[in-house]
XYZ file of C-alpha atoms in Angstrom:
306
model
C 117.912 -77.211 -79.699
C 117.083 -80.121 -77.466
C 119.235 -82.316 -75.163
C 121.408 -80.653 -72.629
C 123.296 -77.600 -73.888
C 126.469 -76.393 -72.374
C 127.473 -72.670 -72.957
C 131.063 -71.611 -71.954
C 131.653 -68.044 -70.981
C 135.065 -68.620 -72.743
C 136.839 -65.474 -71.823
C 135.915 -66.170 -68.121
C 137.469 -69.635 -68.109
C 140.449 -68.804 -70.140
C 141.370 -66.042 -67.836
C 140.920 -68.546 -64.930
C 143.078 -71.040 -66.775
C 145.646 -68.429 -67.429
C 145.912 -67.582 -63.538
C 145.603 -71.118 -62.529
C 148.094 -72.794 -64.707
C 151.785 -71.854 -64.306
C 153.292 -69.920 -67.257
C 156.026 -72.446 -67.144
C 153.666 -74.425 -69.276
C 155.085 -73.366 -72.757
C 155.315 -74.270 -76.418
C 158.436 -75.739 -78.001
C 159.665 -72.239 -78.881
C 159.285 -71.058 -75.311
C 155.791 -69.232 -75.845
C 153.331 -69.544 -72.800
C 150.354 -71.726 -73.733
C 149.181 -72.078 -69.952
C 145.785 -70.473 -70.866
C 145.369 -72.759 -74.050
C 146.204 -76.030 -72.210
C 144.157 -75.022 -69.069
C 141.142 -74.247 -71.130
C 141.423 -77.665 -72.838
C 141.653 -79.284 -69.541
C 138.613 -77.345 -68.319
C 136.507 -78.516 -71.327
C 137.738 -82.159 -70.902
C 136.760 -82.282 -67.399
C 133.328 -80.548 -68.075
C 132.225 -82.827 -70.855
C 133.371 -86.091 -68.644
C 131.440 -84.710 -65.627
C 128.439 -83.400 -67.199
C 127.992 -85.100 -70.597
C 126.280 -82.414 -72.637
C 124.891 -83.137 -76.033
C 125.678 -79.755 -77.395
C 128.528 -77.223 -76.529
C 129.066 -73.653 -77.642
C 132.102 -71.589 -76.801
C 130.575 -68.193 -76.396
C 132.901 -65.261 -77.141
C 133.271 -61.439 -76.414
C 133.014 -59.782 -80.019
C 132.722 -56.613 -78.099
C 133.530 -56.834 -74.338
C 132.295 -53.172 -73.655
C 129.422 -52.525 -76.079
C 128.854 -48.800 -76.995
C 125.036 -49.203 -76.419
C 125.754 -50.008 -72.787
C 128.552 -47.316 -72.503
C 125.932 -44.715 -73.949
C 123.553 -45.555 -71.110
C 126.079 -45.765 -68.348
C 129.552 -44.211 -69.364
C 131.391 -45.704 -66.399
C 130.554 -49.334 -67.544
C 133.879 -51.081 -67.405
C 135.634 -48.014 -67.997
C 138.303 -48.850 -65.545
C 139.325 -51.955 -67.648
C 140.022 -50.059 -70.762
C 143.644 -50.239 -72.060
C 142.933 -48.159 -75.196
C 140.047 -46.412 -76.716
C 139.384 -46.791 -80.390
C 137.052 -44.312 -82.338
C 134.455 -46.388 -84.213
C 135.736 -49.827 -82.967
C 135.691 -51.701 -79.661
C 137.897 -50.538 -77.035
C 140.835 -52.786 -76.169
C 140.401 -54.437 -72.741
C 143.472 -54.440 -70.153
C 144.763 -58.198 -70.528
C 148.087 -59.721 -69.407
C 150.766 -59.451 -72.090
C 151.232 -63.087 -72.178
C 147.635 -63.942 -72.346
C 146.683 -61.782 -75.501
C 148.616 -63.998 -77.972
C 147.097 -67.031 -76.623
C 143.378 -66.075 -77.412
C 143.895 -66.516 -81.334
C 145.449 -69.957 -80.682
C 142.464 -70.983 -78.439
C 140.030 -70.018 -81.300
C 142.047 -71.904 -84.036
C 142.059 -75.087 -81.829
C 138.339 -75.030 -80.932
C 137.700 -74.400 -84.789
C 139.856 -77.378 -85.638
C 138.208 -79.509 -83.013
C 134.735 -78.503 -84.310
C 133.342 -76.947 -81.135
C 131.107 -74.214 -81.881
C 132.411 -70.698 -81.207
C 130.083 -67.967 -81.447
C 130.761 -64.052 -80.901
C 128.456 -61.456 -82.420
C 129.665 -57.977 -83.283
C 128.327 -55.453 -80.752
C 127.685 -57.901 -78.026
C 129.345 -59.549 -75.122
C 129.489 -63.301 -74.405
C 126.991 -62.833 -71.824
C 124.468 -61.717 -74.541
C 125.187 -64.637 -76.815
C 124.684 -66.939 -73.593
C 121.393 -65.241 -72.946
C 120.104 -65.697 -76.473
C 121.029 -69.422 -76.802
C 119.546 -69.837 -73.485
C 116.141 -68.300 -74.445
C 116.199 -70.374 -77.624
C 116.883 -73.652 -76.040
C 114.068 -76.221 -75.716
C 116.160 -78.188 -73.379
C 118.176 -78.026 -70.073
C 121.250 -75.587 -70.143
C 124.324 -75.574 -68.254
C 126.105 -72.105 -68.250
C 129.796 -72.362 -67.179
C 131.089 -68.965 -65.994
C 132.919 -67.306 -63.231
C 130.638 -64.233 -63.679
C 127.858 -63.930 -61.335
C 126.038 -61.699 -63.597
C 124.693 -64.602 -65.447
C 122.881 -65.752 -62.288
C 119.911 -63.864 -63.568
C 119.376 -66.722 -66.095
C 119.001 -69.435 -63.584
C 115.611 -71.043 -63.944
C 114.435 -74.228 -62.383
C 111.371 -74.803 -64.298
C 113.464 -74.742 -67.420
C 116.553 -76.622 -66.281
C 118.804 -73.638 -66.546
C 121.616 -73.582 -63.849
C 125.039 -71.787 -63.682
C 128.117 -74.021 -63.047
C 130.321 -71.506 -61.042
C 133.879 -72.613 -60.680
C 135.171 -72.490 -57.076
C 138.466 -74.200 -57.766
C 139.382 -74.801 -61.433
C 136.367 -76.736 -62.929
C 136.999 -79.665 -60.684
C 134.951 -77.947 -57.872
C 131.731 -76.078 -59.276
C 129.022 -74.508 -57.255
C 125.930 -75.892 -59.092
C 123.757 -72.853 -58.887
C 119.959 -73.339 -59.091
C 117.428 -71.266 -57.545
C 117.651 -72.771 -54.046
C 121.418 -71.687 -53.960
C 120.410 -68.076 -54.882
C 117.755 -67.761 -52.413
C 120.142 -69.010 -49.685
C 122.947 -66.856 -50.696
C 121.082 -63.662 -51.903
C 117.516 -63.968 -51.126
C 116.229 -63.929 -54.587
C 115.586 -66.151 -57.544
C 117.160 -65.797 -61.025
C 114.621 -63.401 -62.149
C 115.482 -61.133 -59.168
C 119.174 -61.302 -59.419
C 119.549 -58.642 -62.048
C 117.465 -56.241 -60.031
C 119.634 -57.043 -56.931
C 122.802 -56.495 -59.060
C 121.342 -53.187 -60.348
C 120.516 -51.963 -57.010
C 123.620 -53.225 -55.348
C 126.005 -51.966 -57.938
C 129.064 -53.819 -59.200
C 132.474 -52.034 -58.847
C 134.019 -54.658 -61.171
C 131.603 -53.612 -64.111
C 131.650 -49.804 -63.195
C 127.972 -49.920 -62.093
C 127.405 -47.319 -59.422
C 124.360 -49.038 -57.973
C 122.164 -46.866 -55.679
C 123.901 -45.221 -52.918
C 123.203 -46.688 -49.498
C 121.599 -49.845 -50.944
C 123.764 -52.716 -50.345
C 123.083 -56.399 -50.999
C 121.109 -57.177 -47.993
C 118.962 -54.111 -48.183
C 118.455 -54.768 -51.966
C 117.247 -58.283 -51.034
C 114.881 -57.075 -48.329
C 113.361 -54.412 -50.740
C 112.753 -57.004 -53.500
C 111.284 -59.476 -50.925
C 108.855 -56.569 -49.816
C 108.023 -55.013 -53.105
C 108.601 -57.778 -55.811
C 110.815 -56.309 -58.326
C 112.495 -53.053 -59.209
C 109.321 -51.460 -60.679
C 107.563 -52.473 -57.443
C 110.233 -50.618 -55.305
C 110.212 -47.469 -57.596
C 106.362 -47.356 -57.341
C 106.925 -47.707 -53.481
C 109.053 -44.581 -53.559
C 105.844 -42.710 -54.779
C 103.567 -44.377 -52.249
C 103.676 -42.481 -48.823
C 102.225 -45.583 -47.102
C 105.089 -48.001 -48.426
C 107.378 -49.154 -45.799
C 110.555 -47.490 -46.962
C 112.794 -45.450 -44.387
C 113.238 -41.902 -45.350
C 116.685 -42.288 -46.248
C 115.793 -45.278 -48.489
C 113.074 -43.124 -50.244
C 115.384 -40.197 -50.808
C 118.209 -42.398 -52.042
C 115.978 -44.192 -54.500
C 114.386 -41.010 -55.698
C 117.760 -39.462 -56.342
C 118.790 -42.615 -58.313
C 115.939 -42.346 -60.805
C 118.238 -41.248 -63.688
C 120.283 -44.503 -63.092
C 117.443 -46.822 -62.525
C 115.821 -45.603 -65.611
C 118.700 -46.878 -67.869
C 120.510 -49.504 -65.707
C 118.126 -52.453 -66.553
C 119.047 -52.640 -70.339
C 122.839 -52.383 -69.222
C 122.413 -55.149 -66.410
C 120.140 -57.470 -68.175
C 121.712 -59.805 -70.723
C 120.261 -59.514 -74.089
C 118.231 -62.414 -75.428
C 117.479 -61.454 -79.009
C 121.211 -61.375 -80.292
C 121.255 -62.276 -84.067
C 123.060 -65.632 -83.722
C 124.619 -67.340 -86.834
C 123.653 -70.757 -87.850
C 126.196 -73.130 -86.213
C 126.282 -76.835 -85.572
C 126.005 -76.897 -81.699
C 126.370 -80.652 -81.370
C 129.256 -81.871 -79.218
C 131.838 -83.333 -81.787
C 133.031 -86.761 -81.378
C 135.950 -86.304 -83.717
C 137.865 -83.233 -84.877
C 136.521 -81.257 -87.658
C 140.031 -80.642 -89.237
C 142.539 -83.389 -88.032
C 145.389 -82.072 -89.975
C 145.079 -78.407 -88.701
C 144.726 -79.885 -85.173
C 147.933 -81.884 -85.713
C 149.892 -78.880 -86.779
C 148.424 -76.759 -83.905
C 149.283 -79.422 -81.339
C 152.911 -79.625 -82.650
C 153.300 -75.835 -83.168
C 151.986 -75.062 -79.590
C 152.929 -78.308 -77.711
C 149.262 -79.125 -76.749
C 150.274 -82.622 -75.800
C 148.325 -84.456 -73.065
C 145.692 -81.730 -72.658
C 144.605 -82.014 -76.292
C 144.763 -86.007 -76.353
C 142.755 -86.214 -73.050
C 140.100 -84.078 -74.716
C 140.092 -85.913 -77.815
C 139.504 -89.154 -75.940
C 136.754 -87.670 -73.928
C 135.019 -86.434 -77.075
C 135.353 -89.815 -78.907
C 133.806 -91.843 -75.906
């Protein structure tokens, strides 16, 4: 892949659309379509402002993969609505959002915007793999800071982090990461691992907050360097830090695989080129009429045609 590639953390964006657009935005039959129309407006603005040559809507085929849960059982456990034996657990999602997700998928497919989810993996992993394979610059659009770990100035990889809708984005490069967190993209995963993340059920290392984690990484380079320092009596660790890190060895041994996004997902062959006309105009017309997509869809079609 060459040219600028834009990767959408689709669930992150439609959640933001759902909470940012009033649920008074409804289809002709009264069904809420605020997430659908909000996401279309987001994509329209992103394409107009950033002009990617390629665009992929990355999906959560499995929002809580079992291989991550096997390593850290608390991983996203507090967000489980219903457990299923032998199938992905159901995530707690607002009642009026769940029915909009299949509509979003149908509209993206009719537009011809590549939509990729892979069984057993989260959208983050799909994004990580597309990023690893890209020969050109990559813009990752997400409200999830976990993906800061992919930022790489040398390769032109940045995260567009929505601060308000998608009209106000934080263009996150390594300078931003160093200013806010004291690490670069490569160091962010280690920072997150040490600090922990309650929203993902990651415990972190007790007593090691964000600032301490950043100082330890600056002193010892990376997670491996920090853990080597625990065994070095001459290393500049406080007795408390040394004890806490030593006690956390079982967590530190498994957490990297959980925290770091995969870059080897078996991606399907898809056309990632930004479409200039809908793939299935008749299906799109039916969807537009059925769900009352109106101006949101027309604006996006105009932008794509341009």
